[in-house]
Amino acid sequence: MSFPIRRALLLGGAAFAGFQGLPASPAFAQQAATTLPEVTVTAPSPIVRRHTTPPARPAPRVAAPARQRGPAPAEAQPAAPLPGTLPIVTDQFATVTVVPNEEIRRSGGGTLGDLLTNKPGITGSSYAPGASSRPIIRGLDVNRVSIIENGIGSNGASDLGEDHFVPIDPLATNQVEVIRGPATLRYGSTAIGGVVSATNNRIPDALPPCAQPFQSYGLPTKAPVLGDSPGCMNAEVRTSVSSVDRGVEGAVLLDAAGKNVAVHADVYGRNAGDYNIPSYPYAQPGLPFNGRQANSAATAAGASIGGSYLFDGGFIGASITQNNSIYHIPGVEGSQVGTRIDAKQTKFNVKGEYRPDAAAIDAIRFWVGATDYKHNEIGLADATDPTSDGIRQTFTNREQEGRLEVQLTPWNAGFAAVTTAVGVQASHQELNAPSPDNVGSPINGLFDPNKNTKVAGYVFNELRFTETTKAQVAGRIEHVDLSGMTPSAIPEFFDLNADPNAIGASVAQSRSFTPKSFSLGLIQALPWGLSASITGQYVERAPKPAELFSRGGHDATETFDIGNPNLGIETAKSIELGLRRAEGPFRFEITAYYTKFSGFIYRRLTGNTCDDASCVDPGTGTLELNQAIYSQRDATFRGGEFQSQLDVAQLYGGTWGIENQFDIVRATFADGTNVPRIPPMRLGGGLFWRDANWLTRINLLHAFAQNDVAPIAETTTPGYNLLRAEVSYRTKLDPNAWGAREMLVGLVGNNLLNENIRNAVSYSKDNVLMPGIGVRAFANLKF
């Protein structure tokens, strides 16, 4: 689905110049009619707005085709946006952050958390920088942020532990969208904080542009594409090297089409060593240090193949994907015992769309996915005995998910044009986390096998009152069944050596919940290209299995987690106000939000260490795991975000300008104490110059000290300055001379002040520094 974002490159007329109080220079006036290309977002709503602009490619020369092959017709695909243009989305009911393909290529990052960490309102958990970093949105993470790929959940184990990787790699991703507000109800109550949606072409929903006919590869072309067009194949190579970790990464992507069939294949890999840091990282003095963050190396590899059959009125396709990663966990214990995670995921997805010639139904869409995920947490049982290396914990996740949506034909209600979409969603998950170190113990690993089954229904109604005013009303109801094993009693303090009966025998537990959610949004177009929005949500969330059934050591996070099988539904009431502008030389968005939680579920560190014999390090005899108990309290989150970009003047045939950003979130419990692990206030800005080919930019982001910390077992975090600079060049090439038809190359410098940066939201921040000064060189070639 596509939603155009209209923007203009320079001053659009005397009215706006007068509004800004700025003179319209001749150079600006000359380019006043230049319009920036559109950006499309795919995830926010099940309602697809149809467009009347004809498709970019000629229609098939067949007898009177009533409908187009592939997805719903959208506006013609525009040329790529000018480099570095701030993508502002004005057609949604709440803030949508878009990271388009070219920005992903320039920014790099081995994880979605790394990619998004400096966006307003978003940071990364960075438990293992470059390998394991999950996005945190407005201070909310794991159980309140959903991560999806092509409409289906990532379905790994990243929501079960901050050390677990997200099995979606930016190398194989074409666009990332962060969705907040009413649209999150489309994906479930566990997305109250937001949805991070990654998209790629692994299941093609349209025939690719014919950049390379099969003849140029010496292949036969008996099968036409869309009538008389020949079959075609496109290829893309993505690669980069980085100095801070001596890293190398690369990916190859292939797209081909013939007749009604489109296929895609990709393969990627990355390898990085221990990264350089500015100074000694550990809170404890006297540990070995060689200028690098010990035990921070990482490797990853993956591949996917998929294809679709496109027909008059829709398509159906499938893909199979393999993600593998081996990465180390930095920190004191991690470096002493060599903690590392060996993860593998196999994922099978199917999706499709059908647009019948029916009076009542506009489109039917579906998504189905099945995942088999497993990772081993490996390390020394005895830090002094290299022969004791082995598996300390295993996590498995077998998950199936399906979603079906029906969009009804718009109808006139008199007071508004109404478009309705209804959907059903179902999922089943089986989790397990055994530990070889605790076989025979009442606590064998973090939790015994548990099951999580959900069935949900939802409805979205979009009401267009006028061309400038529209509203959205959405609701969702779901039923959740959870079952697992938990000891009949887990005292807050225990010692199995002193009292073998301290932990009761394991008993089966089953819980059922029926959370209900509702949202209302309004968008009003205003003069000068402004768009104002207000949204309100009431969202209920059922506890997740880890919150109910945990009762064991989690070696990589150095915690002994204790679940609470008596947890109830968590309720959030929120309101968000937004003002955005995507036209002219001054583009911006400003957002303010307030969320009141009733029964906010969180993992609370008690300040005590575990007394269980299984929590004692045999090599040192010291207690190594911190107690963490899942609790429930009322909490309030409030904050805001701002970002803008101003084209100031023409210079050397291009445009130079300024950009800035700001975000803040404040989160407290009802008694005024602080919610743990909340990101600090950040303020940043910089300069840029760009033309159709070149982009140069320098930015400074200042993170203030975070002193609003939890009263127990959380330390304050000093502020820092992150200086970043980049230069990139893109151009069309003559494929006959160069082989490739398009090239993007560039250099990016990160943390150029070589600052000591500690991430306030990371559990390992007191012993792990973020990477120091580094330069990354990248190249992207399209064939």
Short mmCIF file of N, CA, C and O in Angstrom, two decimals, residues 91-156:
data_model
loop_
_atom_site.label_atom_id
_atom_site.label_comp_id
_atom_site.label_asym_id
_atom_site.label_seq_id
_atom_site.Cartn_x
_atom_site.Cartn_y
_atom_site.Cartn_z
N ASP A 91 0.45 11.93 6.20
CA ASP A 91 -0.84 11.31 5.89
C ASP A 91 -1.22 10.22 6.87
O ASP A 91 -2.08 9.41 6.58
N GLN A 92 -0.54 10.17 8.02
CA GLN A 92 -0.84 9.16 9.02
C GLN A 92 -1.33 9.82 10.31
O GLN A 92 -1.10 11.00 10.55
N PHE A 93 -1.99 9.02 11.14
CA PHE A 93 -2.65 9.56 12.32
C PHE A 93 -1.73 9.70 13.52
O PHE A 93 -2.14 10.19 14.56
N ALA A 94 -0.50 9.24 13.40
CA ALA A 94 0.51 9.41 14.45
C ALA A 94 1.87 9.38 13.79
O ALA A 94 1.99 9.14 12.57
N THR A 95 2.90 9.61 14.57
CA THR A 95 4.25 9.73 14.02
C THR A 95 4.70 8.44 13.36
O THR A 95 4.60 7.36 13.94
N VAL A 96 5.23 8.55 12.15
CA VAL A 96 5.84 7.44 11.42
C VAL A 96 7.26 7.84 11.05
O VAL A 96 7.47 8.84 10.38
N THR A 97 8.23 7.09 11.52
CA THR A 97 9.63 7.31 11.17
C THR A 97 10.00 6.39 10.03
O THR A 97 9.82 5.17 10.14
N VAL A 98 10.50 6.95 8.94
CA VAL A 98 10.85 6.17 7.76
C VAL A 98 12.35 6.25 7.52
O VAL A 98 12.93 7.33 7.52
N VAL A 99 12.98 5.09 7.35
CA VAL A 99 14.39 5.02 6.95
C VAL A 99 14.40 4.37 5.57
O VAL A 99 14.29 3.15 5.45
N PRO A 100 14.52 5.17 4.51
CA PRO A 100 14.50 4.60 3.15
C PRO A 100 15.78 3.86 2.81
O PRO A 100 16.78 3.92 3.55
N ASN A 101 15.76 3.20 1.67
CA ASN A 101 16.84 2.30 1.27
C ASN A 101 18.19 3.00 1.27
O ASN A 101 19.17 2.48 1.82
N GLU A 102 18.28 4.17 0.64
CA GLU A 102 19.58 4.81 0.52
C GLU A 102 20.14 5.21 1.88
O GLU A 102 21.34 5.13 2.12
N GLU A 103 19.29 5.62 2.81
CA GLU A 103 19.77 5.96 4.15
C GLU A 103 20.28 4.72 4.88
O GLU A 103 21.26 4.78 5.63
N ILE A 104 19.63 3.58 4.69
CA ILE A 104 20.13 2.34 5.29
C ILE A 104 21.52 2.03 4.76
O ILE A 104 22.42 1.65 5.52
N ARG A 105 21.72 2.20 3.45
CA ARG A 105 23.03 1.92 2.87
C ARG A 105 24.09 2.87 3.43
O ARG A 105 25.22 2.47 3.68
N ARG A 106 23.74 4.14 3.61
CA ARG A 106 24.71 5.09 4.14
C ARG A 106 24.97 4.88 5.62
O ARG A 106 26.11 4.97 6.09
N SER A 107 23.92 4.59 6.38
CA SER A 107 24.07 4.51 7.84
C SER A 107 24.75 3.23 8.28
O SER A 107 25.47 3.22 9.27
N GLY A 108 24.51 2.13 7.59
CA GLY A 108 25.07 0.86 8.01
C GLY A 108 24.40 0.39 9.29
O GLY A 108 23.25 0.71 9.59
N GLY A 109 25.14 -0.36 10.09
CA GLY A 109 24.57 -0.92 11.31
C GLY A 109 24.21 -2.37 11.13
O GLY A 109 23.51 -2.73 10.18
N GLY A 110 24.69 -3.19 12.06
CA GLY A 110 24.44 -4.61 11.95
C GLY A 110 23.10 -5.05 12.50
O GLY A 110 22.71 -6.20 12.32
N THR A 111 22.37 -4.14 13.18
CA THR A 111 21.09 -4.48 13.78
C THR A 111 20.11 -3.34 13.56
O THR A 111 20.50 -2.20 13.27
N LEU A 112 18.82 -3.62 13.73
CA LEU A 112 17.82 -2.57 13.65
C LEU A 112 18.01 -1.55 14.75
O LEU A 112 17.77 -0.35 14.56
N GLY A 113 18.44 -2.00 15.93
CA GLY A 113 18.70 -1.07 17.02
C GLY A 113 19.81 -0.09 16.68
O GLY A 113 19.71 1.11 16.94
N ASP A 114 20.89 -0.59 16.08
CA ASP A 114 21.99 0.28 15.66
C ASP A 114 21.52 1.27 14.59
O ASP A 114 21.92 2.44 14.59
N LEU A 115 20.70 0.81 13.67
CA LEU A 115 20.24 1.64 12.58
C LEU A 115 19.36 2.80 13.07
O LEU A 115 19.46 3.93 12.58
N LEU A 116 18.52 2.53 14.07
CA LEU A 116 17.51 3.50 14.51
C LEU A 116 17.91 4.30 15.74
O LEU A 116 17.20 5.23 16.13
N THR A 117 19.04 3.96 16.38
CA THR A 117 19.30 4.43 17.74
C THR A 117 19.36 5.94 17.89
O THR A 117 19.11 6.45 18.98
N ASN A 118 19.66 6.69 16.83
CA ASN A 118 19.76 8.14 16.95
C ASN A 118 18.57 8.87 16.35
O ASN A 118 18.61 10.11 16.22
N LYS A 119 17.51 8.15 15.99
CA LYS A 119 16.30 8.78 15.52
C LYS A 119 15.52 9.36 16.70
O LYS A 119 15.52 8.79 17.80
N PRO A 120 14.84 10.52 16.52
CA PRO A 120 14.08 11.10 17.63
C PRO A 120 13.08 10.11 18.22
O PRO A 120 12.30 9.49 17.50
N GLY A 121 13.14 9.93 19.53
CA GLY A 121 12.22 9.04 20.23
C GLY A 121 12.59 7.58 20.19
O GLY A 121 11.87 6.75 20.74
N ILE A 122 13.73 7.24 19.56
CA ILE A 122 14.12 5.84 19.42
C ILE A 122 15.57 5.69 19.86
O ILE A 122 16.40 6.56 19.59
N THR A 123 15.85 4.61 20.55
CA THR A 123 17.23 4.25 20.86
C THR A 123 17.35 2.74 20.76
O THR A 123 16.37 2.05 20.52
N GLY A 124 18.58 2.24 20.89
CA GLY A 124 18.80 0.80 20.83
C GLY A 124 19.21 0.26 22.17
O GLY A 124 19.84 0.96 22.98
N SER A 125 18.88 -0.99 22.44
CA SER A 125 19.25 -1.59 23.73
C SER A 125 20.75 -1.83 23.82
O SER A 125 21.30 -1.85 24.93
N SER A 126 21.44 -2.04 22.72
CA SER A 126 22.90 -2.18 22.58
C SER A 126 23.54 -3.02 23.68
O SER A 126 24.55 -2.64 24.25
N TYR A 127 22.92 -4.17 23.98
CA TYR A 127 23.56 -5.06 24.94
C TYR A 127 24.87 -5.59 24.38
O TYR A 127 25.87 -5.70 25.10
N ALA A 128 24.87 -5.92 23.11
CA ALA A 128 26.09 -6.30 22.40
C ALA A 128 26.14 -5.44 21.15
O ALA A 128 25.60 -5.82 20.11
N PRO A 129 26.75 -4.24 21.22
CA PRO A 129 26.73 -3.31 20.07
C PRO A 129 27.22 -3.97 18.79
O PRO A 129 28.22 -4.67 18.78
N GLY A 130 26.46 -3.76 17.72
CA GLY A 130 26.80 -4.35 16.44
C GLY A 130 26.27 -5.74 16.23
O GLY A 130 26.32 -6.27 15.12
N ALA A 131 25.76 -6.37 17.29
CA ALA A 131 25.28 -7.75 17.17
C ALA A 131 23.91 -7.94 17.78
O ALA A 131 23.08 -8.65 17.23
N SER A 132 23.66 -7.34 18.93
CA SER A 132 22.39 -7.51 19.62
C SER A 132 21.93 -6.16 20.15
O SER A 132 22.39 -5.71 21.19
N SER A 133 21.05 -5.52 19.40
CA SER A 133 20.50 -4.23 19.82
C SER A 133 19.10 -4.11 19.27
O SER A 133 18.89 -4.03 18.06
N ARG A 134 18.14 -4.13 20.18
CA ARG A 134 16.73 -4.08 19.81
C ARG A 134 16.22 -2.64 19.97
O ARG A 134 16.55 -1.96 20.93
N PRO A 135 15.38 -2.15 19.03
CA PRO A 135 14.87 -0.79 19.16
C PRO A 135 14.02 -0.59 20.41
O PRO A 135 13.22 -1.46 20.79
N ILE A 136 14.22 0.54 21.06
CA ILE A 136 13.42 0.98 22.20
C ILE A 136 12.73 2.27 21.79
O ILE A 136 13.39 3.21 21.35
N ILE A 137 11.41 2.32 21.91
CA ILE A 137 10.62 3.45 21.43
C ILE A 137 10.00 4.17 22.62
O ILE A 137 9.22 3.58 23.38
N ARG A 138 10.39 5.42 22.82
CA ARG A 138 9.85 6.24 23.90
C ARG A 138 9.95 5.55 25.25
O ARG A 138 9.03 5.59 26.06
N GLY A 139 11.09 4.89 25.46
CA GLY A 139 11.35 4.22 26.73
C GLY A 139 10.71 2.86 26.87
O GLY A 139 10.87 2.21 27.90
N LEU A 140 9.98 2.39 25.86
CA LEU A 140 9.30 1.09 25.91
C LEU A 140 10.03 0.10 25.02
O LEU A 140 10.45 0.44 23.92
N ASP A 141 10.18 -1.13 25.51
CA ASP A 141 10.93 -2.13 24.74
C ASP A 141 10.27 -3.49 24.82
O ASP A 141 9.10 -3.59 25.19
N VAL A 142 11.02 -4.50 24.48
CA VAL A 142 10.66 -5.93 24.40
C VAL A 142 9.18 -6.21 24.32
O VAL A 142 8.66 -6.40 23.22
N ASN A 143 8.45 -6.27 25.42
CA ASN A 143 7.07 -6.73 25.42
C ASN A 143 6.07 -5.68 24.94
O ASN A 143 4.87 -5.93 24.93
N ARG A 144 6.54 -4.52 24.55
CA ARG A 144 5.64 -3.46 24.07
C ARG A 144 6.05 -2.93 22.70
O ARG A 144 5.47 -1.96 22.24
N VAL A 145 7.05 -3.52 22.09
CA VAL A 145 7.48 -3.13 20.75
C VAL A 145 7.53 -4.38 19.88
O VAL A 145 8.27 -5.32 20.18
N SER A 146 6.74 -4.38 18.82
CA SER A 146 6.73 -5.52 17.89
C SER A 146 7.67 -5.24 16.73
O SER A 146 7.76 -4.11 16.25
N ILE A 147 8.35 -6.28 16.28
CA ILE A 147 9.25 -6.17 15.14
C ILE A 147 8.77 -7.15 14.08
O ILE A 147 8.64 -8.35 14.35
N ILE A 148 8.47 -6.64 12.90
CA ILE A 148 7.92 -7.47 11.83
C ILE A 148 8.76 -7.32 10.57
O ILE A 148 9.46 -6.32 10.38
N GLU A 149 8.69 -8.33 9.73
CA GLU A 149 9.34 -8.32 8.43
C GLU A 149 8.33 -8.74 7.39
O GLU A 149 7.78 -9.84 7.47
N ASN A 150 8.06 -7.85 6.45
CA ASN A 150 7.07 -8.12 5.39
C ASN A 150 5.73 -8.55 5.96
O ASN A 150 5.06 -9.43 5.43
N GLY A 151 5.34 -7.91 7.07
CA GLY A 151 4.02 -8.13 7.64
C GLY A 151 3.91 -9.25 8.64
O GLY A 151 2.85 -9.45 9.24
N ILE A 152 5.00 -10.03 8.87
CA ILE A 152 4.99 -11.16 9.81
C ILE A 152 6.06 -10.91 10.88
O ILE A 152 7.13 -10.38 10.58
N GLY A 153 5.78 -11.32 12.12
CA GLY A 153 6.70 -11.10 13.21
C GLY A 153 8.07 -11.70 12.96
O GLY A 153 8.22 -12.72 12.29
N SER A 154 9.10 -11.04 13.52
CA SER A 154 10.46 -11.56 13.38
C SER A 154 10.63 -12.89 14.09
O SER A 154 11.43 -13.73 13.69
N ASN A 155 9.88 -13.11 15.18
CA ASN A 155 9.74 -14.42 15.83
C ASN A 155 11.07 -15.07 16.21
O ASN A 155 11.30 -16.25 15.97
N GLY A 156 11.93 -14.31 16.81
CA GLY A 156 13.14 -14.86 17.40
C GLY A 156 12.97 -14.98 18.90
O GLY A 156 11.94 -15.47 19.37
#
